[in-house]
Tab-separated table of C-alpha atoms and ligand atoms in Angstrom:
chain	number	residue	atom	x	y	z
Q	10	UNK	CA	7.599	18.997	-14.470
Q	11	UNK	CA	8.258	16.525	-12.141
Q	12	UNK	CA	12.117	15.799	-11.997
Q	13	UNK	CA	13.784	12.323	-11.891
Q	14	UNK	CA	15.838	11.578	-8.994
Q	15	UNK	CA	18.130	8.328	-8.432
Q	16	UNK	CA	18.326	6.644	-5.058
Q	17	UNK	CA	21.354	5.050	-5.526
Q	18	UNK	CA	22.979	8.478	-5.924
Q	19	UNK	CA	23.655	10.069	-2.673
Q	20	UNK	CA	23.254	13.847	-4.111
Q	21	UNK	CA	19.767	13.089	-5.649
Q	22	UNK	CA	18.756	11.514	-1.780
Q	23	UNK	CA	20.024	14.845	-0.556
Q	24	UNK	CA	18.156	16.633	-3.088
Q	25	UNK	CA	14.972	14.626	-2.250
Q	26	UNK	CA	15.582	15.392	1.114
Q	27	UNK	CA	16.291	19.070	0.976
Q	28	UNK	CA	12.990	19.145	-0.952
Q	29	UNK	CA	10.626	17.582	2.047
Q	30	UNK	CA	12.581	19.286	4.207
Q	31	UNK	CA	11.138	22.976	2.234
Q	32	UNK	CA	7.533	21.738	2.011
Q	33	UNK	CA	7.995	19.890	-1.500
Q	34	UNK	CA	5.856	16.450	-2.888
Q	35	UNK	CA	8.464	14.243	-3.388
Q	36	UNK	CA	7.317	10.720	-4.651
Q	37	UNK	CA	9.928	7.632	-2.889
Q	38	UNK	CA	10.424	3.924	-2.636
Q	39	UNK	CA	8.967	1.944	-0.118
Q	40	UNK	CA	9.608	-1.655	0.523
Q	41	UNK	CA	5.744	-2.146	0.211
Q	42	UNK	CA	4.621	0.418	-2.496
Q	43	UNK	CA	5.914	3.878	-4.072
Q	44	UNK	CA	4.542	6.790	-0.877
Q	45	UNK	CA	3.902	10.207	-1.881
Q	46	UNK	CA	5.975	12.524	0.859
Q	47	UNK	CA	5.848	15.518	2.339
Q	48	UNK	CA	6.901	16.884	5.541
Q	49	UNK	CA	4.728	15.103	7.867
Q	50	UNK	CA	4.357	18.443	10.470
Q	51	UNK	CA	4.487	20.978	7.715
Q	52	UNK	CA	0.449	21.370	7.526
Q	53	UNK	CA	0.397	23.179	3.846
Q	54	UNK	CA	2.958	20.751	2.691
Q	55	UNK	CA	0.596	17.792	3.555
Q	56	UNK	CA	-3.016	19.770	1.973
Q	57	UNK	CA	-1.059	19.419	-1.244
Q	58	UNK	CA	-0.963	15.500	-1.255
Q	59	UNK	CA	-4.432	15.424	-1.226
Q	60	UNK	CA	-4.756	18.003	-4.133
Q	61	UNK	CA	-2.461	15.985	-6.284
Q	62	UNK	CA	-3.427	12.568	-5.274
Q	63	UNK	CA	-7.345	13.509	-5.141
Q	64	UNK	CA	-7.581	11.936	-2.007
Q	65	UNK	CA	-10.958	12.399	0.477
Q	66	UNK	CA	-9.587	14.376	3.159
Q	67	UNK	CA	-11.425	12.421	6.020
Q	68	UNK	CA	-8.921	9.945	4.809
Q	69	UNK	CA	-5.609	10.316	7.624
Q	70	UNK	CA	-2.139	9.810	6.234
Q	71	UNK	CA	0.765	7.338	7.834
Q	72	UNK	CA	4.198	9.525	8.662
Q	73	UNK	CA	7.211	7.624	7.879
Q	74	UNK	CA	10.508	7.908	10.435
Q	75	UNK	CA	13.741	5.849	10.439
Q	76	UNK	CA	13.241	4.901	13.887
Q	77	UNK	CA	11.698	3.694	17.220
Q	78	UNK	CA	12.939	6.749	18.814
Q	79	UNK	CA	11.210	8.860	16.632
Q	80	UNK	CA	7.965	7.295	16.405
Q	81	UNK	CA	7.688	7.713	20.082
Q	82	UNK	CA	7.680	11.554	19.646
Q	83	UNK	CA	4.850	11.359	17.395
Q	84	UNK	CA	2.381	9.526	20.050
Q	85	UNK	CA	1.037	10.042	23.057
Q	86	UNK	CA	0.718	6.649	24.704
Q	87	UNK	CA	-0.281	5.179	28.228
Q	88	UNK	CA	2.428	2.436	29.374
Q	89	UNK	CA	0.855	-0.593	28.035
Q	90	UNK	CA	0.216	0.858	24.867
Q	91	UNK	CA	3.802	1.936	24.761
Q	92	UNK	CA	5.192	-1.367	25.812
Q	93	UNK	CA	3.357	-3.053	22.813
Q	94	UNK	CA	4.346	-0.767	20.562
Q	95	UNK	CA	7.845	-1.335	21.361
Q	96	UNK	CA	7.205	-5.504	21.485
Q	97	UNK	CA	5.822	-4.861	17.662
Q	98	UNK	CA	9.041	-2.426	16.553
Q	99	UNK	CA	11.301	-4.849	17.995
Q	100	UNK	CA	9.874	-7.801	16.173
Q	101	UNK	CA	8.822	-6.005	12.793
Q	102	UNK	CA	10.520	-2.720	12.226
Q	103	UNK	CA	11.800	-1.541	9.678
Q	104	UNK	CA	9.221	-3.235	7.395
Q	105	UNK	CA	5.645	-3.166	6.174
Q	106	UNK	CA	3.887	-2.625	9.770
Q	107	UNK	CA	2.053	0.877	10.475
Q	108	UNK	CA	1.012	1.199	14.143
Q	109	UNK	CA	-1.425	3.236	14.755
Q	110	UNK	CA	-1.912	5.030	18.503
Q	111	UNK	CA	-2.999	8.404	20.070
Q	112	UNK	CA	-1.360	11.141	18.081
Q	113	UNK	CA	0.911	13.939	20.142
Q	114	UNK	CA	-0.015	17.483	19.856
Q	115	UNK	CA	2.857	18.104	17.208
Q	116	UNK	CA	0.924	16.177	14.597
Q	117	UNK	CA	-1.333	18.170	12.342
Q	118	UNK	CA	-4.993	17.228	12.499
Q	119	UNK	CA	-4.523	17.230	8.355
Q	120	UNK	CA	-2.234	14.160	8.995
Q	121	UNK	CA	-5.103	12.481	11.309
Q	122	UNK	CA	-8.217	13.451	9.564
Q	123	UNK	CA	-9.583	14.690	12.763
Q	124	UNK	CA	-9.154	11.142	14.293
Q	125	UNK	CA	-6.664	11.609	17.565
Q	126	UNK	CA	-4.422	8.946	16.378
Q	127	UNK	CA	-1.571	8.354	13.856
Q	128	UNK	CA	-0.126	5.390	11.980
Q	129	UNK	CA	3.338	5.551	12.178
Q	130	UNK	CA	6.175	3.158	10.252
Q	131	UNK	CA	9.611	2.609	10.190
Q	132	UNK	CA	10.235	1.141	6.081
Q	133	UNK	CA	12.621	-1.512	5.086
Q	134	UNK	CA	14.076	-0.036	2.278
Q	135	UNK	CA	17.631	1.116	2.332
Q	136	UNK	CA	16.775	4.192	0.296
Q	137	UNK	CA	13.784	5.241	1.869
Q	138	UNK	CA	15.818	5.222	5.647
Q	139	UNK	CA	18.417	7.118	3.808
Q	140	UNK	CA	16.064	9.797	2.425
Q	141	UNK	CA	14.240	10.071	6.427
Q	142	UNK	CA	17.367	10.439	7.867
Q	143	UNK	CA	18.797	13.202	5.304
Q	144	UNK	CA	15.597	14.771	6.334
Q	145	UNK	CA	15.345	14.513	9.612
Q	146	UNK	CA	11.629	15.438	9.797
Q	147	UNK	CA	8.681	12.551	9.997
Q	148	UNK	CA	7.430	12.097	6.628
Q	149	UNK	CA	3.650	11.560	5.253
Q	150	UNK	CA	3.403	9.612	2.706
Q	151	UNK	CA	0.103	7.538	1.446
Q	152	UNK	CA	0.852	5.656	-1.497
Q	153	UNK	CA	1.777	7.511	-4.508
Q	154	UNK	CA	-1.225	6.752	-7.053
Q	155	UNK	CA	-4.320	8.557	-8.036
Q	156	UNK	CA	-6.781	8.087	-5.705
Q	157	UNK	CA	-8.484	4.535	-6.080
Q	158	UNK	CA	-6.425	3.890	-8.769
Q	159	UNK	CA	-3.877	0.617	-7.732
Q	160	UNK	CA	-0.633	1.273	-5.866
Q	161	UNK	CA	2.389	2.126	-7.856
Q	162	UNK	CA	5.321	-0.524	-7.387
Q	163	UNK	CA	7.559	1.444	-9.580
Q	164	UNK	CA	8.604	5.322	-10.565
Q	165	UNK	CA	7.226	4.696	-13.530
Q	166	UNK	CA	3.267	3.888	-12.600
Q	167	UNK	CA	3.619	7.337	-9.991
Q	168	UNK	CA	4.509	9.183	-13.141
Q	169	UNK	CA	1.829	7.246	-15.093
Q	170	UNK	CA	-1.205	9.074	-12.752
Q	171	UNK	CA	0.455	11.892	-10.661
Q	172	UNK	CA	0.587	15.447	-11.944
Q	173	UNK	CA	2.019	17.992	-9.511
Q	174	UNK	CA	4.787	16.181	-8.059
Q	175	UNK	CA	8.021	17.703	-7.174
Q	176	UNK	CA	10.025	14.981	-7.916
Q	177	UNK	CA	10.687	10.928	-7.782
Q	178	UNK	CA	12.979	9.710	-6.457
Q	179	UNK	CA	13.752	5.946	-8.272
Q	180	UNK	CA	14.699	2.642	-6.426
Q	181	UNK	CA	13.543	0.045	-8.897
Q	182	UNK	CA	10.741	-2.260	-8.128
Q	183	UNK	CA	9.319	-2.596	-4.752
Q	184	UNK	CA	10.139	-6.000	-3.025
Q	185	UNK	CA	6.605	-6.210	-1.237
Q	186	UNK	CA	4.001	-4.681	-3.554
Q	187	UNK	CA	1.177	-4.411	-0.842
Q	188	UNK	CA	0.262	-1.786	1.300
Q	189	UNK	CA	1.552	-2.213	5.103
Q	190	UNK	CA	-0.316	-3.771	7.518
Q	191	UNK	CA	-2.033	-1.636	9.177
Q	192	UNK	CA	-2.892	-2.384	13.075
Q	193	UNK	CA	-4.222	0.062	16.082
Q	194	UNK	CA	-2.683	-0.004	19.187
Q	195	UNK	CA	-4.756	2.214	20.914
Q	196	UNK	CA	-7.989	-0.417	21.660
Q	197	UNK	CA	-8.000	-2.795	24.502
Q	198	UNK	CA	-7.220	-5.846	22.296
Q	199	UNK	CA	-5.226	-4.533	19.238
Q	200	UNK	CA	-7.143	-4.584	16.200
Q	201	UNK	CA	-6.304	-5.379	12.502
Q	202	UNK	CA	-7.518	-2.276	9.937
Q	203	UNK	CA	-5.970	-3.216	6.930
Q	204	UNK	CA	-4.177	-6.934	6.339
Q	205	UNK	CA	-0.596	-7.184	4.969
Q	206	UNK	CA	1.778	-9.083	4.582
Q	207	UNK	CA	2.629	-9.576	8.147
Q	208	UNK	CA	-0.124	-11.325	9.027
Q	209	UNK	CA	-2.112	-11.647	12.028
Q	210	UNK	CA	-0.667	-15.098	13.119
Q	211	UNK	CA	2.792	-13.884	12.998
Q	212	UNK	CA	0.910	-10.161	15.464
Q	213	UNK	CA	-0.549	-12.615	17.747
Q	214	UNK	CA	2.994	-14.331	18.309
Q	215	UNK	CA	3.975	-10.805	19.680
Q	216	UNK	CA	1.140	-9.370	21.011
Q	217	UNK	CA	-1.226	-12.096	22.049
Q	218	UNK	CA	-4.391	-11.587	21.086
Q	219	UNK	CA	-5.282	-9.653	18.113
Q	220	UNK	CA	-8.932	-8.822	16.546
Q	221	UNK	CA	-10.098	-8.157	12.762
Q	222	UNK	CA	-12.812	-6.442	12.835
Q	223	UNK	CA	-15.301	-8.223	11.798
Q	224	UNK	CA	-17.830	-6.753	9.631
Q	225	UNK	CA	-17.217	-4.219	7.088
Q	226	UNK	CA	-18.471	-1.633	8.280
Q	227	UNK	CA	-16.828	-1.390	11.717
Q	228	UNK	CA	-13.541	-1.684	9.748
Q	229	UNK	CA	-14.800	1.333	7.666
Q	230	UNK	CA	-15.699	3.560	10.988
Q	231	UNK	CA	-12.240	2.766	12.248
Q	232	UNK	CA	-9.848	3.253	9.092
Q	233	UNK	CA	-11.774	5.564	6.620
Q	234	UNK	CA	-9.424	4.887	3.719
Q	235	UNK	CA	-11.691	1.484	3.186
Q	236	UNK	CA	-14.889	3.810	2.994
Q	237	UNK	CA	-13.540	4.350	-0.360
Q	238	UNK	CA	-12.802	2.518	-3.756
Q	239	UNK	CA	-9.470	1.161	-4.038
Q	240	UNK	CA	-7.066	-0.114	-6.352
Q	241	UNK	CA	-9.334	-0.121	-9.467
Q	242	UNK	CA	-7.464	-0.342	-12.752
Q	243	UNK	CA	-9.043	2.027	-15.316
Q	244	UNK	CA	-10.724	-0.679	-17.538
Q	245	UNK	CA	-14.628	-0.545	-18.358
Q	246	UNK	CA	-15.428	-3.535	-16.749
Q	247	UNK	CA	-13.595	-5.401	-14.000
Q	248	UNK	CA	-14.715	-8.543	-12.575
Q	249	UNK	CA	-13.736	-10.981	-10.163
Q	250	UNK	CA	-14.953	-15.133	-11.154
Q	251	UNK	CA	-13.508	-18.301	-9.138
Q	252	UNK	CA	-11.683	-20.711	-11.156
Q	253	UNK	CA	-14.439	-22.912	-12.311
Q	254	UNK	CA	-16.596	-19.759	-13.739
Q	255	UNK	CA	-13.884	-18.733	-15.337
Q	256	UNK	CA	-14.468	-20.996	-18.699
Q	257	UNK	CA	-17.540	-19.933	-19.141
Q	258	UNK	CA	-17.341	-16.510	-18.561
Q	259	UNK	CA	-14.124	-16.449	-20.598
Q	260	UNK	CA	-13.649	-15.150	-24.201
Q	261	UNK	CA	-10.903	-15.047	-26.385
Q	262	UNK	CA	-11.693	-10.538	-26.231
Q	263	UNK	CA	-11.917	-10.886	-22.195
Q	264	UNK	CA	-8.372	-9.983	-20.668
Q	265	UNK	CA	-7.364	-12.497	-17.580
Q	266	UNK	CA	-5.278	-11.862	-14.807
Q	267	UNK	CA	-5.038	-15.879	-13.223
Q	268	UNK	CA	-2.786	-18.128	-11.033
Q	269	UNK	CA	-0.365	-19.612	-13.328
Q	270	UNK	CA	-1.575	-23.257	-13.374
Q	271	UNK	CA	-4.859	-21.686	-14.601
Q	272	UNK	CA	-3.265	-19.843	-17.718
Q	273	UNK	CA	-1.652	-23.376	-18.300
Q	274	UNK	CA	-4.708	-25.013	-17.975
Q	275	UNK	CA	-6.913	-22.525	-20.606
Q	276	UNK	CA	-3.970	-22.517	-22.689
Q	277	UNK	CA	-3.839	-26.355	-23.192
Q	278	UNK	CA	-7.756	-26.126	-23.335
Q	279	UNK	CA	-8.679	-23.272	-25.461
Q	280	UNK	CA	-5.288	-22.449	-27.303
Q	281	UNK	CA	-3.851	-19.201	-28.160
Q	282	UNK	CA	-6.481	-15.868	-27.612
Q	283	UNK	CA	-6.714	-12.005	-28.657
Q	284	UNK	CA	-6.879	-10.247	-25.200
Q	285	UNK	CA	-4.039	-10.296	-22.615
Q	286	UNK	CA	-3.354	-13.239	-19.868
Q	287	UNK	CA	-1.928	-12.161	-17.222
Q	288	UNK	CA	-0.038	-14.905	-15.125
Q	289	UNK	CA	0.653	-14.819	-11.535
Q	290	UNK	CA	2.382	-17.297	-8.784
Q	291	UNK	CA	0.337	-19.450	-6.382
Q	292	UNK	CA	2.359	-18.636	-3.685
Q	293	UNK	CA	1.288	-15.352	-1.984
Q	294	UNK	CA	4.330	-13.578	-1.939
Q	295	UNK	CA	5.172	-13.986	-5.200
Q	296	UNK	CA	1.596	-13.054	-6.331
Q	297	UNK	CA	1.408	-9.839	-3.956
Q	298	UNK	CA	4.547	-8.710	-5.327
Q	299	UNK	CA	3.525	-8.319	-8.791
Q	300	UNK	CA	-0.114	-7.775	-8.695
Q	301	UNK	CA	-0.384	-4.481	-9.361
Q	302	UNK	CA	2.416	-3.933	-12.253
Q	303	UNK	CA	-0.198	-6.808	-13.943
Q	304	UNK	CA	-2.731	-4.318	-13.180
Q	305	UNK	CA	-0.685	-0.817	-15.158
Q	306	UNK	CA	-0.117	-3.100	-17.815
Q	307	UNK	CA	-3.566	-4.744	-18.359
Q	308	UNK	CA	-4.600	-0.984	-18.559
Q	309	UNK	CA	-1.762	-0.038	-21.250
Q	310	UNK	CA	-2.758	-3.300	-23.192
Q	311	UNK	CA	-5.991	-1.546	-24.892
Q	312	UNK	CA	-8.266	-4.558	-23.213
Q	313	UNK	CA	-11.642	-2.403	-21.645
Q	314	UNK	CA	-12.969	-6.008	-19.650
Q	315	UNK	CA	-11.357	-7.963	-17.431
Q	316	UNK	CA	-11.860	-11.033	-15.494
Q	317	UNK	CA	-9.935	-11.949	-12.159
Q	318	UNK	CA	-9.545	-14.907	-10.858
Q	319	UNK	CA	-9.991	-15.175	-7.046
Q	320	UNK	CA	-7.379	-16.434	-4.797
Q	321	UNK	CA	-7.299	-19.103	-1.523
Q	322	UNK	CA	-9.541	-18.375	1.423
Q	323	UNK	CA	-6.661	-19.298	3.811
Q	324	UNK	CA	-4.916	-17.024	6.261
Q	325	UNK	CA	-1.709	-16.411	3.976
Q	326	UNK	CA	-3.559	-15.075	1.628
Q	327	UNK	CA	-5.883	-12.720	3.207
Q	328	UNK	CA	-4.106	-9.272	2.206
Q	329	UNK	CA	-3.963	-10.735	-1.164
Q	330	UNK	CA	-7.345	-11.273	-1.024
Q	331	UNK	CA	-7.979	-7.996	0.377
Q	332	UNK	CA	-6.712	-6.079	-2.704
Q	333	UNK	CA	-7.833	-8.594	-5.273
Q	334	UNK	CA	-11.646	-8.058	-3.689
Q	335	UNK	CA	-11.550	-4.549	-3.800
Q	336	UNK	CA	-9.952	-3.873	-7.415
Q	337	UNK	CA	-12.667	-6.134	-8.803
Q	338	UNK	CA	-15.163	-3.998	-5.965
Q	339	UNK	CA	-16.069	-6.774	-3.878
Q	340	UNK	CA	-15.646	-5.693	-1.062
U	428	LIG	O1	2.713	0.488	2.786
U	428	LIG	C1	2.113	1.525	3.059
U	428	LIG	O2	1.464	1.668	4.105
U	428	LIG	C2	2.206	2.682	2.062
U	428	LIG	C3	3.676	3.135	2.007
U	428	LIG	C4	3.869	4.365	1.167
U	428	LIG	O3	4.149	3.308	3.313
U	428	LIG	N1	1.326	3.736	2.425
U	428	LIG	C5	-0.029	3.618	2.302
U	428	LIG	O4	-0.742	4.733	2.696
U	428	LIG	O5	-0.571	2.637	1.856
U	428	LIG	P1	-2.262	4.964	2.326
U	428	LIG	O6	-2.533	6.356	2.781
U	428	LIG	O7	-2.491	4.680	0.905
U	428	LIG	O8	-3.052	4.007	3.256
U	428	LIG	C6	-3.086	4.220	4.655
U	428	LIG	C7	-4.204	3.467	5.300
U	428	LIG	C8	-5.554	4.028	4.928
U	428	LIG	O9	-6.454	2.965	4.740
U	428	LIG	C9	-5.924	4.863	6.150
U	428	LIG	O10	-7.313	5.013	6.291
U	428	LIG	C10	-5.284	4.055	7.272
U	428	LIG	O11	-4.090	3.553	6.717
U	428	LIG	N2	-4.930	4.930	8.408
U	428	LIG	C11	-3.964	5.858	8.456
U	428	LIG	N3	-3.961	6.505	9.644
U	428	LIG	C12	-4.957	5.951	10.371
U	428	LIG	C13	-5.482	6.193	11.695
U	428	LIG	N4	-4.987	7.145	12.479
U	428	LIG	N5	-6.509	5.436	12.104
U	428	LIG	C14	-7.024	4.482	11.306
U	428	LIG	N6	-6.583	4.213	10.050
U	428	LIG	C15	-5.560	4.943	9.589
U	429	LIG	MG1	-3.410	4.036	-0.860
């Protein structure tokens, strides 16, 4: 049984806390998405993440700390590195950045999958600093889903897929609702491995110059979590159409998840329909946000086919884009 925790109670953080602290799963909110915890140095501790989440262990996991201070422990960095890593904590942290640089010997290689390096952040989410601090340990934590399945943005889609936790600890809906941004520090020009919501513009403000890798598979040799299928919702057939094939490939038995002008649009055009629509904003925020809580409940509505519609091309929208590619495996 996994047991219910409340983050706005102070004794449940404790509890959570004392439960990481003994080698225990314990499920928590992020500002991004629900992360899936366990004491980040506490090797046997993190080998049971992977059992419950299913997760490819070439696959490295992010640790989690309240501060600057104690991501520094966790690397071993030259000066330069250092000195951007700071530049990007100052500017970013907490919040939905993981920085990823040469690992210290204190990190497991579980945590690294082998690779010499760790992604480290500092969250923005008052109960997720209050549950590192009552802990005092760094804290793995990939996002707390099945894996491939999408990312849970609420207690309630961890305990929809996850079987073997120790406990969740609930703080509502996360604000985010995409992954971190994930960027390495540890290359000569720092490099983009997985876009978020702080986007490279706002990186190259900091640092300067900052690289995406370009094709697919260099991203994949660099951050193996893209070598695998992500986000899927667990639906027959999921496919991804651009607004003008969407009225043709469009029935009334076809679920939709579309920008919200479009489900005005079809509505006006075709009237009222059988399967689910799914509505989300045109602004990317406001889209990322609730993307995949439209996903869990396509997935509870019965529908087995869905159709996607894609989203802007523009920089704003390129983590969006990201995850919206890769549930409808694009990309
Ligand atoms: O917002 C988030 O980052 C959430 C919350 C819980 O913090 N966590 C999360 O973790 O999304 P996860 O494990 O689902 O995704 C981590 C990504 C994977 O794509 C992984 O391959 C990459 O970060 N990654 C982690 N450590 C890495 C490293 N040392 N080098 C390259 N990529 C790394
Ligand atoms: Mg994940």
């Amino acid at each position: 049984m996994t047991r219910r925790l409340r983050g706005d109670h102070p004794d449940d953080v404790e509890a959570a806390a004392t439960l990481l602290r003994e080698g225990k799963i314990v499920a928590f909110p992020t500002e991004t998405v629900y992360g899936l915890g366990a004491h980040g140095l506490d090797e046997a501790a993190v080998r049971r993440i992977f059992v419950v989440k299913r997760r490819p262990p070439d696959n490295p996991l992010i640790l989690h700390v309240a501060s600057l201070e104690h991501a520094l422990r966790l690397w071993r960095t030259t000066r330069a590195m250092r000195a951007r890593a700071e530049a990007c904590a100052l500017a970013f942290w907490p919040g939905p950045l993981t920085l990823v640089l040469p690992a210290a010997s204190i990190v497991p290689d579980v945590v690294t999958a082998g690779l010499g390096s760790v992604g480290v952040r500092v969250p923005r989410h008052e109960v997720a600093l209050s549950l590192l601090t009552r802990a005092g340990v760094p804290v793995a934590a990939p996002s707390a889903n099945l894996s491939g399945r999408p990312s849970p943005t609420s207690a309630e889609h961890v305990l929809r897929t996850l079987v073997g936790v120790d406990a969740v600890l609930d703080g509502g809906e996360t604000e985010v609702g995409l992954e971190s941004t994930v960027l390495d520090l540890s290359r000569e020009v720092p490099t983009l491995l997985r876009p978020g919501m702080i986007g490279r513009d706002a990186l190259a403000r900091v640092l300067g110059d900052v690289a995406v890798l370009s094709s697919t598979k260099a991203a994949q040799a660099a951050s193996p979590g893209l070598r695998h299928r992500h986000y899927a919702p667990a639906l027959t057939e999921v496919t991804l159409a651009d607004r003008h094939s969407l009225g043709s490939a469009w029935t009334s038995t076809v679920a939709l998840l579309v920008l919200e002008e479009t489900a005005r649009d079809l509505e006006q055009r075709l009237g009222p329909r059988e399967a689910p629509l799914e509505r989300l904003p045109s602004r990317p925020e406001a889209y990322a946000r609730g993307f995949y809580a439209s996903l869990y409940r396509l997935e509870e509505s019965g529908a087995d086919r869905l159709l996607v519609e894609d989203v802007p091309a523009s920089e704003p929208w390129r983590a969006v884009r990201d995850r919206v590619h890769r549930a409808t495996g694009c990309a």
